[in-house]
Amino acid sequence: GESVGLHLPTLSVQEGDNSIINCAYSNSASDYFIWYKQESGKGPQFIIDIRSNMDKRQGQRVTVLLNKTVKHLSLQIAATQPGDSAVYFCAENRNTGFQKLVFGTGTRLLVSP
Amino acid sequence: DAMVIQNPRYQVTQFGKPVTLSCSQTLNHNVMYWYQQKSSQAPKLLFHYYDKDFNNEADTPDNFQSRRPNTSFCFLDIRSPGLGDAAMYLCATSNRVGETQYFGPGTRLLVL
């Protein structure tokens, strides 16, 4: 089915390290991107978003970078904490006549104390 | 706090026995979505309502239906659950299509 690809299914880091989760997308018409965090047994939680007219956006401990040239999106988490352990999904809004949010396959982030 | 609520959180049903999952929102959003999520997979959109307009995904089986009686509530009906329908069902809302979607906690469905 449709999907936005992720390179790494699992990322293991030590507490305090910076984490980078990557996402590749294929649709040039996508104009809006969102990162979600999903903890076990819970619904996806909005983290941060970015529109296609921006290259970078910062939140609290998180930064999203968008490279439209190579269709690449990344989520950077500073000073990763055990509470950051979760599955992270990128999602793109495909604007091809009918708008639809398409999720990537997800990356599991494991943070060790 | 404005939120998306799903009930029940866990639902057990028998093979072939109709089941209804519910979602409510206090965000007053126009759009409500239903997703199916299986273990270690991304959420898969089943359908959505923009106000009263129903939009079905092309690959959503006929076994899945939805109702939206008012702005706040949306229901997912599974007419004849099969073992393959066991999954987490997520409800989400957004003010407009293409804007940020906010998810509920999900209902985990078990089919015996």
mmCIF file with all atom_site columns, C-alpha atoms in Angstrom:
data_model
loop_
_atom_site.group_PDB
_atom_site.id
_atom_site.type_symbol
_atom_site.label_atom_id
_atom_site.label_alt_id
_atom_site.label_comp_id
_atom_site.label_asym_id
_atom_site.label_entity_id
_atom_site.label_seq_id
_atom_site.pdbx_PDB_ins_code
_atom_site.Cartn_x
_atom_site.Cartn_y
_atom_site.Cartn_z
_atom_site.occupancy
_atom_site.B_iso_or_equiv
_atom_site.pdbx_formal_charge
_atom_site.auth_seq_id
_atom_site.auth_comp_id
_atom_site.auth_asym_id
_atom_site.auth_atom_id
_atom_site.pdbx_PDB_model_num
ATOM 1   C CA . GLY A 1 1   ? 0.000   0.000   0.000  1.00 0.00 ? 1   GLY A CA 1
ATOM 2   C CA . GLU A 1 2   ? 0.938   3.636   0.062  1.00 0.00 ? 2   GLU A CA 1
ATOM 3   C CA . SER A 1 3   ? 3.627   4.517   2.522  1.00 0.00 ? 3   SER A CA 1
ATOM 4   C CA . VAL A 1 4   ? 6.324   6.946   3.309  1.00 0.00 ? 4   VAL A CA 1
ATOM 5   C CA . GLY A 1 5   ? 9.524   4.995   3.786  1.00 0.00 ? 5   GLY A CA 1
ATOM 6   C CA . LEU A 1 6   ? 11.730  4.942   6.840  1.00 0.00 ? 6   LEU A CA 1
ATOM 7   C CA . HIS A 1 7   ? 15.306  3.708   6.726  1.00 0.00 ? 7   HIS A CA 1
ATOM 8   C CA . LEU A 1 8   ? 15.662  2.206   10.222 1.00 0.00 ? 8   LEU A CA 1
ATOM 9   C CA . PRO A 1 9   ? 13.016  0.142   11.962 1.00 0.00 ? 9   PRO A CA 1
ATOM 10  C CA . THR A 1 10  ? 14.752  0.395   15.384 1.00 0.00 ? 10  THR A CA 1
ATOM 11  C CA . LEU A 1 11  ? 17.057  3.018   16.849 1.00 0.00 ? 11  LEU A CA 1
ATOM 12  C CA . SER A 1 12  ? 18.773  2.377   20.170 1.00 0.00 ? 12  SER A CA 1
ATOM 13  C CA . VAL A 1 13  ? 20.375  5.273   22.042 1.00 0.00 ? 13  VAL A CA 1
ATOM 14  C CA . GLN A 1 14  ? 21.702  6.038   25.487 1.00 0.00 ? 14  GLN A CA 1
ATOM 15  C CA . GLU A 1 15  ? 19.921  8.476   27.753 1.00 0.00 ? 15  GLU A CA 1
ATOM 16  C CA . GLY A 1 16  ? 21.243  11.963  27.157 1.00 0.00 ? 16  GLY A CA 1
ATOM 17  C CA . ASP A 1 17  ? 22.272  11.304  23.564 1.00 0.00 ? 17  ASP A CA 1
ATOM 18  C CA . ASN A 1 18  ? 20.708  13.130  20.651 1.00 0.00 ? 18  ASN A CA 1
ATOM 19  C CA . SER A 1 19  ? 18.468  10.985  18.425 1.00 0.00 ? 19  SER A CA 1
ATOM 20  C CA . ILE A 1 20  ? 17.832  11.397  14.736 1.00 0.00 ? 20  ILE A CA 1
ATOM 21  C CA . ILE A 1 21  ? 14.969  9.594   13.059 1.00 0.00 ? 21  ILE A CA 1
ATOM 22  C CA . ASN A 1 22  ? 14.810  9.754   9.283  1.00 0.00 ? 22  ASN A CA 1
ATOM 23  C CA . CYS A 1 23  ? 12.013  9.526   6.778  1.00 0.00 ? 23  CYS A CA 1
ATOM 24  C CA . ALA A 1 24  ? 11.965  9.497   2.995  1.00 0.00 ? 24  ALA A CA 1
ATOM 25  C CA . TYR A 1 25  ? 8.910   10.509  1.050  1.00 0.00 ? 25  TYR A CA 1
ATOM 26  C CA . SER A 1 26  ? 8.178   10.074  -2.617 1.00 0.00 ? 26  SER A CA 1
ATOM 27  C CA . ASN A 1 27  ? 5.452   12.565  -3.517 1.00 0.00 ? 27  ASN A CA 1
ATOM 28  C CA . SER A 1 28  ? 6.634   15.994  -4.638 1.00 0.00 ? 28  SER A CA 1
ATOM 29  C CA . ALA A 1 29  ? 3.110   17.355  -4.221 1.00 0.00 ? 29  ALA A CA 1
ATOM 30  C CA . SER A 1 30  ? 3.156   16.747  -0.464 1.00 0.00 ? 30  SER A CA 1
ATOM 31  C CA . ASP A 1 31  ? 2.976   20.098  1.279  1.00 0.00 ? 31  ASP A CA 1
ATOM 32  C CA . TYR A 1 32  ? 2.689   19.297  4.954  1.00 0.00 ? 32  TYR A CA 1
ATOM 33  C CA . PHE A 1 33  ? 4.503   16.843  7.181  1.00 0.00 ? 33  PHE A CA 1
ATOM 34  C CA . ILE A 1 34  ? 3.869   15.673  10.717 1.00 0.00 ? 34  ILE A CA 1
ATOM 35  C CA . TRP A 1 35  ? 5.791   13.596  13.236 1.00 0.00 ? 35  TRP A CA 1
ATOM 36  C CA . TYR A 1 36  ? 3.809   11.463  15.644 1.00 0.00 ? 36  TYR A CA 1
ATOM 37  C CA . LYS A 1 37  ? 4.954   9.559   18.722 1.00 0.00 ? 37  LYS A CA 1
ATOM 38  C CA . GLN A 1 38  ? 3.106   6.402   19.634 1.00 0.00 ? 38  GLN A CA 1
ATOM 39  C CA . GLU A 1 39  ? 3.673   4.697   22.958 1.00 0.00 ? 39  GLU A CA 1
ATOM 40  C CA . SER A 1 40  ? 2.657   1.100   23.439 1.00 0.00 ? 40  SER A CA 1
ATOM 41  C CA . GLY A 1 41  ? -1.126  0.693   23.647 1.00 0.00 ? 41  GLY A CA 1
ATOM 42  C CA . LYS A 1 42  ? -1.823  4.369   22.967 1.00 0.00 ? 42  LYS A CA 1
ATOM 43  C CA . GLY A 1 43  ? -2.869  6.487   20.033 1.00 0.00 ? 43  GLY A CA 1
ATOM 44  C CA . PRO A 1 44  ? -0.357  8.539   18.024 1.00 0.00 ? 44  PRO A CA 1
ATOM 45  C CA . GLN A 1 45  ? 0.531   11.811  19.692 1.00 0.00 ? 45  GLN A CA 1
ATOM 46  C CA . PHE A 1 46  ? 1.340   14.904  17.650 1.00 0.00 ? 46  PHE A CA 1
ATOM 47  C CA . ILE A 1 47  ? 4.926   16.063  18.168 1.00 0.00 ? 47  ILE A CA 1
ATOM 48  C CA . ILE A 1 48  ? 5.742   18.641  15.550 1.00 0.00 ? 48  ILE A CA 1
ATOM 49  C CA . ASP A 1 49  ? 4.825   19.603  12.001 1.00 0.00 ? 49  ASP A CA 1
ATOM 50  C CA . ILE A 1 50  ? 6.366   21.483  9.123  1.00 0.00 ? 50  ILE A CA 1
ATOM 51  C CA . ARG A 1 51  ? 5.044   22.922  5.903  1.00 0.00 ? 51  ARG A CA 1
ATOM 52  C CA . SER A 1 52  ? 6.791   22.630  2.584  1.00 0.00 ? 52  SER A CA 1
ATOM 53  C CA . ASN A 1 53  ? 7.733   26.324  2.534  1.00 0.00 ? 53  ASN A CA 1
ATOM 54  C CA . MET A 1 54  ? 10.034  25.750  5.525  1.00 0.00 ? 54  MET A CA 1
ATOM 55  C CA . ASP A 1 55  ? 13.301  23.856  5.959  1.00 0.00 ? 55  ASP A CA 1
ATOM 56  C CA . LYS A 1 56  ? 13.446  23.669  9.713  1.00 0.00 ? 56  LYS A CA 1
ATOM 57  C CA . ARG A 1 57  ? 11.174  23.965  12.670 1.00 0.00 ? 57  ARG A CA 1
ATOM 58  C CA . GLN A 1 58  ? 12.003  23.696  16.345 1.00 0.00 ? 58  GLN A CA 1
ATOM 59  C CA . GLY A 1 59  ? 9.957   22.676  19.312 1.00 0.00 ? 59  GLY A CA 1
ATOM 60  C CA . GLN A 1 60  ? 10.802  21.753  22.850 1.00 0.00 ? 60  GLN A CA 1
ATOM 61  C CA . ARG A 1 61  ? 13.788  19.378  22.513 1.00 0.00 ? 61  ARG A CA 1
ATOM 62  C CA . VAL A 1 62  ? 12.666  18.432  19.011 1.00 0.00 ? 62  VAL A CA 1
ATOM 63  C CA . THR A 1 63  ? 13.625  19.755  15.608 1.00 0.00 ? 63  THR A CA 1
ATOM 64  C CA . VAL A 1 64  ? 12.217  18.743  12.251 1.00 0.00 ? 64  VAL A CA 1
ATOM 65  C CA . LEU A 1 65  ? 14.275  19.241  9.118  1.00 0.00 ? 65  LEU A CA 1
ATOM 66  C CA . LEU A 1 66  ? 12.837  19.092  5.629  1.00 0.00 ? 66  LEU A CA 1
ATOM 67  C CA . ASN A 1 67  ? 14.938  18.644  2.515  1.00 0.00 ? 67  ASN A CA 1
ATOM 68  C CA . LYS A 1 68  ? 12.629  18.900  -0.453 1.00 0.00 ? 68  LYS A CA 1
ATOM 69  C CA . THR A 1 69  ? 15.421  18.394  -2.965 1.00 0.00 ? 69  THR A CA 1
ATOM 70  C CA . VAL A 1 70  ? 15.965  14.817  -1.854 1.00 0.00 ? 70  VAL A CA 1
ATOM 71  C CA . LYS A 1 71  ? 12.507  14.343  -0.332 1.00 0.00 ? 71  LYS A CA 1
ATOM 72  C CA . HIS A 1 72  ? 13.829  13.699  3.124  1.00 0.00 ? 72  HIS A CA 1
ATOM 73  C CA . LEU A 1 73  ? 12.437  14.508  6.551  1.00 0.00 ? 73  LEU A CA 1
ATOM 74  C CA . SER A 1 74  ? 14.131  14.045  9.900  1.00 0.00 ? 74  SER A CA 1
ATOM 75  C CA . LEU A 1 75  ? 13.214  14.349  13.550 1.00 0.00 ? 75  LEU A CA 1
ATOM 76  C CA . GLN A 1 76  ? 15.945  15.285  15.977 1.00 0.00 ? 76  GLN A CA 1
ATOM 77  C CA . ILE A 1 77  ? 15.419  14.750  19.674 1.00 0.00 ? 77  ILE A CA 1
ATOM 78  C CA . ALA A 1 78  ? 17.893  16.457  21.965 1.00 0.00 ? 78  ALA A CA 1
ATOM 79  C CA . ALA A 1 79  ? 19.005  14.904  25.247 1.00 0.00 ? 79  ALA A CA 1
ATOM 80  C CA . THR A 1 80  ? 16.907  11.801  24.723 1.00 0.00 ? 80  THR A CA 1
ATOM 81  C CA . GLN A 1 81  ? 15.137  10.523  27.812 1.00 0.00 ? 81  GLN A CA 1
ATOM 82  C CA . PRO A 1 82  ? 13.691  7.092   28.664 1.00 0.00 ? 82  PRO A CA 1
ATOM 83  C CA . GLY A 1 83  ? 10.233  8.614   28.279 1.00 0.00 ? 83  GLY A CA 1
ATOM 84  C CA . ASP A 1 84  ? 11.026  9.220   24.618 1.00 0.00 ? 84  ASP A CA 1
ATOM 85  C CA . SER A 1 85  ? 10.993  5.466   23.990 1.00 0.00 ? 85  SER A CA 1
ATOM 86  C CA . ALA A 1 86  ? 8.180   4.878   21.511 1.00 0.00 ? 86  ALA A CA 1
ATOM 87  C CA . VAL A 1 87  ? 7.456   4.315   17.841 1.00 0.00 ? 87  VAL A CA 1
ATOM 88  C CA . TYR A 1 88  ? 7.781   7.446   15.755 1.00 0.00 ? 88  TYR A CA 1
ATOM 89  C CA . PHE A 1 89  ? 5.824   7.894   12.536 1.00 0.00 ? 89  PHE A CA 1
ATOM 90  C CA . CYS A 1 90  ? 6.282   10.532  9.913  1.00 0.00 ? 90  CYS A CA 1
ATOM 91  C CA . ALA A 1 91  ? 3.215   11.413  7.905  1.00 0.00 ? 91  ALA A CA 1
ATOM 92  C CA . GLU A 1 92  ? 2.866   13.438  4.743  1.00 0.00 ? 92  GLU A CA 1
ATOM 93  C CA . ASN A 1 93  ? -0.167  15.247  3.462  1.00 0.00 ? 93  ASN A CA 1
ATOM 94  C CA . ARG A 1 94  ? -0.398  14.289  -0.181 1.00 0.00 ? 94  ARG A CA 1
ATOM 95  C CA . ASN A 1 95  ? -2.029  17.126  -2.020 1.00 0.00 ? 95  ASN A CA 1
ATOM 96  C CA . THR A 1 96  ? -2.930  15.527  -5.342 1.00 0.00 ? 96  THR A CA 1
ATOM 97  C CA . GLY A 1 97  ? -6.457  16.736  -5.914 1.00 0.00 ? 97  GLY A CA 1
ATOM 98  C CA . PHE A 1 98  ? -7.667  15.061  -2.756 1.00 0.00 ? 98  PHE A CA 1
ATOM 99  C CA . GLN A 1 99  ? -5.672  15.579  0.412  1.00 0.00 ? 99  GLN A CA 1
ATOM 100 C CA . LYS A 1 100 ? -4.717  12.520  2.369  1.00 0.00 ? 100 LYS A CA 1
ATOM 101 C CA . LEU A 1 101 ? -2.376  11.912  5.283  1.00 0.00 ? 101 LEU A CA 1
ATOM 102 C CA . VAL A 1 102 ? -0.079  8.983   4.520  1.00 0.00 ? 102 VAL A CA 1
ATOM 103 C CA . PHE A 1 103 ? 1.953   7.412   7.311  1.00 0.00 ? 103 PHE A CA 1
ATOM 104 C CA . GLY A 1 104 ? 5.440   6.016   7.105  1.00 0.00 ? 104 GLY A CA 1
ATOM 105 C CA . THR A 1 105 ? 6.274   2.569   8.400  1.00 0.00 ? 105 THR A CA 1
ATOM 106 C CA . GLY A 1 106 ? 7.535   3.777   11.786 1.00 0.00 ? 106 GLY A CA 1
ATOM 107 C CA . THR A 1 107 ? 10.803  3.713   13.725 1.00 0.00 ? 107 THR A CA 1
ATOM 108 C CA . ARG A 1 108 ? 11.058  2.274   17.203 1.00 0.00 ? 108 ARG A CA 1
ATOM 109 C CA . LEU A 1 109 ? 13.244  4.384   19.484 1.00 0.00 ? 109 LEU A CA 1
ATOM 110 C CA . LEU A 1 110 ? 14.727  2.567   22.466 1.00 0.00 ? 110 LEU A CA 1
ATOM 111 C CA . VAL A 1 111 ? 16.394  4.706   25.120 1.00 0.00 ? 111 VAL A CA 1
ATOM 112 C CA . SER A 1 112 ? 18.651  2.987   27.625 1.00 0.00 ? 112 SER A CA 1
ATOM 113 C CA . PRO A 1 113 ? 19.332  4.570   31.022 1.00 0.00 ? 113 PRO A CA 1
ATOM 114 C CA . ASP B 2 1   ? -9.213  19.760  27.965 1.00 0.00 ? 1   ASP B CA 1
ATOM 115 C CA . ALA B 2 2   ? -10.370 19.326  24.413 1.00 0.00 ? 2   ALA B CA 1
ATOM 116 C CA . MET B 2 3   ? -9.854  15.763  23.356 1.00 0.00 ? 3   MET B CA 1
ATOM 117 C CA . VAL B 2 4   ? -10.752 12.710  21.336 1.00 0.00 ? 4   VAL B CA 1
ATOM 118 C CA . ILE B 2 5   ? -12.369 9.921   23.342 1.00 0.00 ? 5   ILE B CA 1
ATOM 119 C CA . GLN B 2 6   ? -12.778 6.320   22.323 1.00 0.00 ? 6   GLN B CA 1
ATOM 120 C CA . ASN B 2 7   ? -14.918 3.703   24.021 1.00 0.00 ? 7   ASN B CA 1
ATOM 121 C CA . PRO B 2 8   ? -14.402 1.042   24.920 1.00 0.00 ? 8   PRO B CA 1
ATOM 122 C CA . ARG B 2 9   ? -10.627 0.825   25.184 1.00 0.00 ? 9   ARG B CA 1
ATOM 123 C CA . TYR B 2 10  ? -10.780 -2.947  24.780 1.00 0.00 ? 10  TYR B CA 1
ATOM 124 C CA . GLN B 2 11  ? -13.475 -4.872  22.963 1.00 0.00 ? 11  GLN B CA 1
ATOM 125 C CA . VAL B 2 12  ? -13.829 -8.619  22.647 1.00 0.00 ? 12  VAL B CA 1
ATOM 126 C CA . THR B 2 13  ? -16.245 -10.030 20.106 1.00 0.00 ? 13  THR B CA 1
ATOM 127 C CA . GLN B 2 14  ? -16.979 -13.353 18.516 1.00 0.00 ? 14  GLN B CA 1
ATOM 128 C CA . PHE B 2 15  ? -16.290 -14.289 14.945 1.00 0.00 ? 15  PHE B CA 1
ATOM 129 C CA . GLY B 2 16  ? -19.181 -12.973 12.845 1.00 0.00 ? 16  GLY B CA 1
ATOM 130 C CA . LYS B 2 17  ? -20.849 -11.040 15.656 1.00 0.00 ? 17  LYS B CA 1
ATOM 131 C CA . PRO B 2 18  ? -21.431 -7.370  14.780 1.00 0.00 ? 18  PRO B CA 1
ATOM 132 C CA . VAL B 2 19  ? -19.555 -4.874  16.871 1.00 0.00 ? 19  VAL B CA 1
ATOM 133 C CA . THR B 2 20  ? -19.616 -1.077  17.149 1.00 0.00 ? 20  THR B CA 1
ATOM 134 C CA . LEU B 2 21  ? -16.797 1.134   18.294 1.00 0.00 ? 21  LEU B CA 1
ATOM 135 C CA . SER B 2 22  ? -17.428 4.717   19.272 1.00 0.00 ? 22  SER B CA 1
ATOM 136 C CA . CYS B 2 23  ? -15.516 7.965   19.116 1.00 0.00 ? 23  CYS B CA 1
ATOM 137 C CA . SER B 2 24  ? -16.389 11.373  20.440 1.00 0.00 ? 24  SER B CA 1
ATOM 138 C CA . GLN B 2 25  ? -14.587 14.698  20.303 1.00 0.00 ? 25  GLN B CA 1
ATOM 139 C CA . THR B 2 26  ? -14.742 17.963  22.135 1.00 0.00 ? 26  THR B CA 1
ATOM 140 C CA . LEU B 2 27  ? -12.560 19.773  19.615 1.00 0.00 ? 27  LEU B CA 1
ATOM 141 C CA . ASN B 2 28  ? -15.522 20.699  17.402 1.00 0.00 ? 28  ASN B CA 1
ATOM 142 C CA . HIS B 2 29  ? -13.545 19.564  14.380 1.00 0.00 ? 29  HIS B CA 1
ATOM 143 C CA . ASN B 2 30  ? -15.214 19.111  11.021 1.00 0.00 ? 30  ASN B CA 1
ATOM 144 C CA . VAL B 2 31  ? -13.405 15.947  10.034 1.00 0.00 ? 31  VAL B CA 1
ATOM 145 C CA . MET B 2 32  ? -13.398 12.594  11.791 1.00 0.00 ? 32  MET B CA 1
ATOM 146 C CA . TYR B 2 33  ? -11.319 9.628   10.659 1.00 0.00 ? 33  TYR B CA 1
ATOM 147 C CA . TRP B 2 34  ? -11.168 5.932   11.391 1.00 0.00 ? 34  TRP B CA 1
ATOM 148 C CA . TYR B 2 35  ? -7.898  4.043   11.090 1.00 0.00 ? 35  TYR B CA 1
ATOM 149 C CA . GLN B 2 36  ? -7.022  0.398   11.526 1.00 0.00 ? 36  GLN B CA 1
ATOM 150 C CA . GLN B 2 37  ? -3.606  -0.359  12.986 1.00 0.00 ? 37  GLN B CA 1
ATOM 151 C CA . LYS B 2 38  ? -2.152  -3.831  13.232 1.00 0.00 ? 38  LYS B CA 1
ATOM 152 C CA . SER B 2 39  ? 0.836   -4.739  15.325 1.00 0.00 ? 39  SER B CA 1
ATOM 153 C CA . SER B 2 40  ? 4.076   -2.996  14.314 1.00 0.00 ? 40  SER B CA 1
ATOM 154 C CA . GLN B 2 41  ? 2.380   -1.327  11.339 1.00 0.00 ? 41  GLN B CA 1
ATOM 155 C CA . ALA B 2 42  ? 1.391   2.216   10.492 1.00 0.00 ? 42  ALA B CA 1
ATOM 156 C CA . PRO B 2 43  ? -2.230  3.292   10.856 1.00 0.00 ? 43  PRO B CA 1
ATOM 157 C CA . LYS B 2 44  ? -4.274  2.543   7.750  1.00 0.00 ? 44  LYS B CA 1
ATOM 158 C CA . LEU B 2 45  ? -7.087  4.924   6.867  1.00 0.00 ? 45  LEU B CA 1
ATOM 159 C CA . LEU B 2 46  ? -10.474 3.235   6.499  1.00 0.00 ? 46  LEU B CA 1
ATOM 160 C CA . PHE B 2 47  ? -12.669 6.274   5.843  1.00 0.00 ? 47  PHE B CA 1
ATOM 161 C CA . HIS B 2 48  ? -13.450 9.752   7.022  1.00 0.00 ? 48  HIS B CA 1
ATOM 162 C CA . TYR B 2 49  ? -16.338 12.153  7.386  1.00 0.00 ? 49  TYR B CA 1
ATOM 163 C CA . TYR B 2 50  ? -16.052 15.784  6.416  1.00 0.00 ? 50  TYR B CA 1
ATOM 164 C CA . ASP B 2 51  ? -19.053 17.099  8.302  1.00 0.00 ? 51  ASP B CA 1
ATOM 165 C CA . LYS B 2 52  ? -21.773 14.762  6.999  1.00 0.00 ? 52  LYS B CA 1
ATOM 166 C CA . ASP B 2 53  ? -19.977 13.767  3.817  1.00 0.00 ? 53  ASP B CA 1
ATOM 167 C CA . PHE B 2 54  ? -18.662 10.217  3.969  1.00 0.00 ? 54  PHE B CA 1
ATOM 168 C CA . ASN B 2 55  ? -15.426 9.373   2.153  1.00 0.00 ? 55  ASN B CA 1
ATOM 169 C CA . ASN B 2 56  ? -14.500 5.741   1.883  1.00 0.00 ? 56  ASN B CA 1
ATOM 170 C CA . GLU B 2 57  ? -11.010 4.504   1.019  1.00 0.00 ? 57  GLU B CA 1
ATOM 171 C CA . ALA B 2 58  ? -11.004 2.360   -2.104 1.00 0.00 ? 58  ALA B CA 1
ATOM 172 C CA . ASP B 2 59  ? -9.567  -0.681  -0.353 1.00 0.00 ? 59  ASP B CA 1
ATOM 173 C CA . THR B 2 60  ? -11.760 -0.596  2.753  1.00 0.00 ? 60  THR B CA 1
ATOM 174 C CA . PRO B 2 61  ? -13.824 -3.809  2.891  1.00 0.00 ? 61  PRO B CA 1
ATOM 175 C CA . ASP B 2 62  ? -17.607 -3.524  2.824  1.00 0.00 ? 62  ASP B CA 1
ATOM 176 C CA . ASN B 2 63  ? -17.591 -5.212  6.211  1.00 0.00 ? 63  ASN B CA 1
ATOM 177 C CA . PHE B 2 64  ? -16.613 -1.848  7.686  1.00 0.00 ? 64  PHE B CA 1
ATOM 178 C CA . GLN B 2 65  ? -19.224 0.884   7.931  1.00 0.00 ? 65  GLN B CA 1
ATOM 179 C CA . SER B 2 66  ? -19.408 4.197   9.712  1.00 0.00 ? 66  SER B CA 1
ATOM 180 C CA . ARG B 2 67  ? -21.996 6.592   11.052 1.00 0.00 ? 67  ARG B CA 1
ATOM 181 C CA . ARG B 2 68  ? -21.721 10.181  12.173 1.00 0.00 ? 68  ARG B CA 1
ATOM 182 C CA . PRO B 2 69  ? -24.984 11.271  13.782 1.00 0.00 ? 69  PRO B CA 1
ATOM 183 C CA . ASN B 2 70  ? -23.638 14.674  14.818 1.00 0.00 ? 70  ASN B CA 1
ATOM 184 C CA . THR B 2 71  ? -20.432 16.709  14.937 1.00 0.00 ? 71  THR B CA 1
ATOM 185 C CA . SER B 2 72  ? -19.225 15.143  18.156 1.00 0.00 ? 72  SER B CA 1
ATOM 186 C CA . PHE B 2 73  ? -19.744 11.431  17.558 1.00 0.00 ? 73  PHE B CA 1
ATOM 187 C CA . CYS B 2 74  ? -18.625 8.932   14.989 1.00 0.00 ? 74  CYS B CA 1
ATOM 188 C CA . PHE B 2 75  ? -19.108 5.158   15.039 1.00 0.00 ? 75  PHE B CA 1
ATOM 189 C CA . LEU B 2 76  ? -17.296 2.298   13.372 1.00 0.00 ? 76  LEU B CA 1
ATOM 190 C CA . ASP B 2 77  ? -19.477 -0.722  12.665 1.00 0.00 ? 77  ASP B CA 1
ATOM 191 C CA . ILE B 2 78  ? -17.914 -4.053  11.779 1.00 0.00 ? 78  ILE B CA 1
ATOM 192 C CA . ARG B 2 79  ? -20.758 -6.148  10.423 1.00 0.00 ? 79  ARG B CA 1
ATOM 193 C CA . SER B 2 80  ? -19.170 -9.575  10.544 1.00 0.00 ? 80  SER B CA 1
ATOM 194 C CA . PRO B 2 81  ? -15.780 -9.508  12.251 1.00 0.00 ? 81  PRO B CA 1
ATOM 195 C CA . GLY B 2 82  ? -13.231 -11.999 11.080 1.00 0.00 ? 82  GLY B CA 1
ATOM 196 C CA . LEU B 2 83  ? -10.059 -13.063 12.827 1.00 0.00 ? 83  LEU B CA 1
ATOM 197 C CA . GLY B 2 84  ? -8.126  -10.768 10.523 1.00 0.00 ? 84  GLY B CA 1
ATOM 198 C CA . ASP B 2 85  ? -10.029 -7.747  11.837 1.00 0.00 ? 85  ASP B CA 1
ATOM 199 C CA . ALA B 2 86  ? -8.367  -7.996  15.225 1.00 0.00 ? 86  ALA B CA 1
ATOM 200 C CA . ALA B 2 87  ? -6.442  -4.745  15.514 1.00 0.00 ? 87  ALA B CA 1
ATOM 201 C CA . MET B 2 88  ? -6.242  -1.366  17.183 1.00 0.00 ? 88  MET B CA 1
ATOM 202 C CA . TYR B 2 89  ? -8.864  1.007   15.814 1.00 0.00 ? 89  TYR B CA 1
ATOM 203 C CA . LEU B 2 90  ? -7.940  4.656   16.012 1.00 0.00 ? 90  LEU B CA 1
ATOM 204 C CA . CYS B 2 91  ? -10.221 7.649   15.692 1.00 0.00 ? 91  CYS B CA 1
ATOM 205 C CA . ALA B 2 92  ? -8.768  11.014  14.730 1.00 0.00 ? 92  ALA B CA 1
ATOM 206 C CA . THR B 2 93  ? -10.098 14.469  14.060 1.00 0.00 ? 93  THR B CA 1
ATOM 207 C CA . SER B 2 94  ? -8.966  17.557  12.213 1.00 0.00 ? 94  SER B CA 1
ATOM 208 C CA . ASN B 2 95  ? -10.491 20.910  11.520 1.00 0.00 ? 95  ASN B CA 1
ATOM 209 C CA . ARG B 2 96  ? -10.003 20.482  7.780  1.00 0.00 ? 96  ARG B CA 1
ATOM 210 C CA . VAL B 2 97  ? -8.705  17.728  5.549  1.00 0.00 ? 97  VAL B CA 1
ATOM 211 C CA . GLY B 2 98  ? -4.964  18.139  5.205  1.00 0.00 ? 98  GLY B CA 1
ATOM 212 C CA . GLU B 2 99  ? -4.498  19.696  8.622  1.00 0.00 ? 99  GLU B CA 1
ATOM 213 C CA . THR B 2 100 ? -3.073  18.145  11.762 1.00 0.00 ? 100 THR B CA 1
ATOM 214 C CA . GLN B 2 101 ? -4.980  15.100  12.932 1.00 0.00 ? 101 GLN B CA 1
ATOM 215 C CA . TYR B 2 102 ? -5.459  14.483  16.625 1.00 0.00 ? 102 TYR B CA 1
ATOM 216 C CA . PHE B 2 103 ? -5.880  10.888  17.698 1.00 0.00 ? 103 PHE B CA 1
ATOM 217 C CA . GLY B 2 104 ? -7.832  9.186   20.408 1.00 0.00 ? 104 GLY B CA 1
ATOM 218 C CA . PRO B 2 105 ? -6.333  6.451   22.582 1.00 0.00 ? 105 PRO B CA 1
ATOM 219 C CA . GLY B 2 106 ? -7.684  3.698   20.362 1.00 0.00 ? 106 GLY B CA 1
ATOM 220 C CA . THR B 2 107 ? -9.860  0.639   20.882 1.00 0.00 ? 107 THR B CA 1
ATOM 221 C CA . ARG B 2 108 ? -8.150  -2.722  20.759 1.00 0.00 ? 108 ARG B CA 1
ATOM 222 C CA . LEU B 2 109 ? -10.451 -5.293  19.188 1.00 0.00 ? 109 LEU B CA 1
ATOM 223 C CA . LEU B 2 110 ? -10.039 -8.990  19.847 1.00 0.00 ? 110 LEU B CA 1
ATOM 224 C CA . VAL B 2 111 ? -12.007 -11.477 17.735 1.00 0.00 ? 111 VAL B CA 1
ATOM 225 C CA . LEU B 2 112 ? -12.502 -14.946 19.181 1.00 0.00 ? 112 LEU B CA 1
#
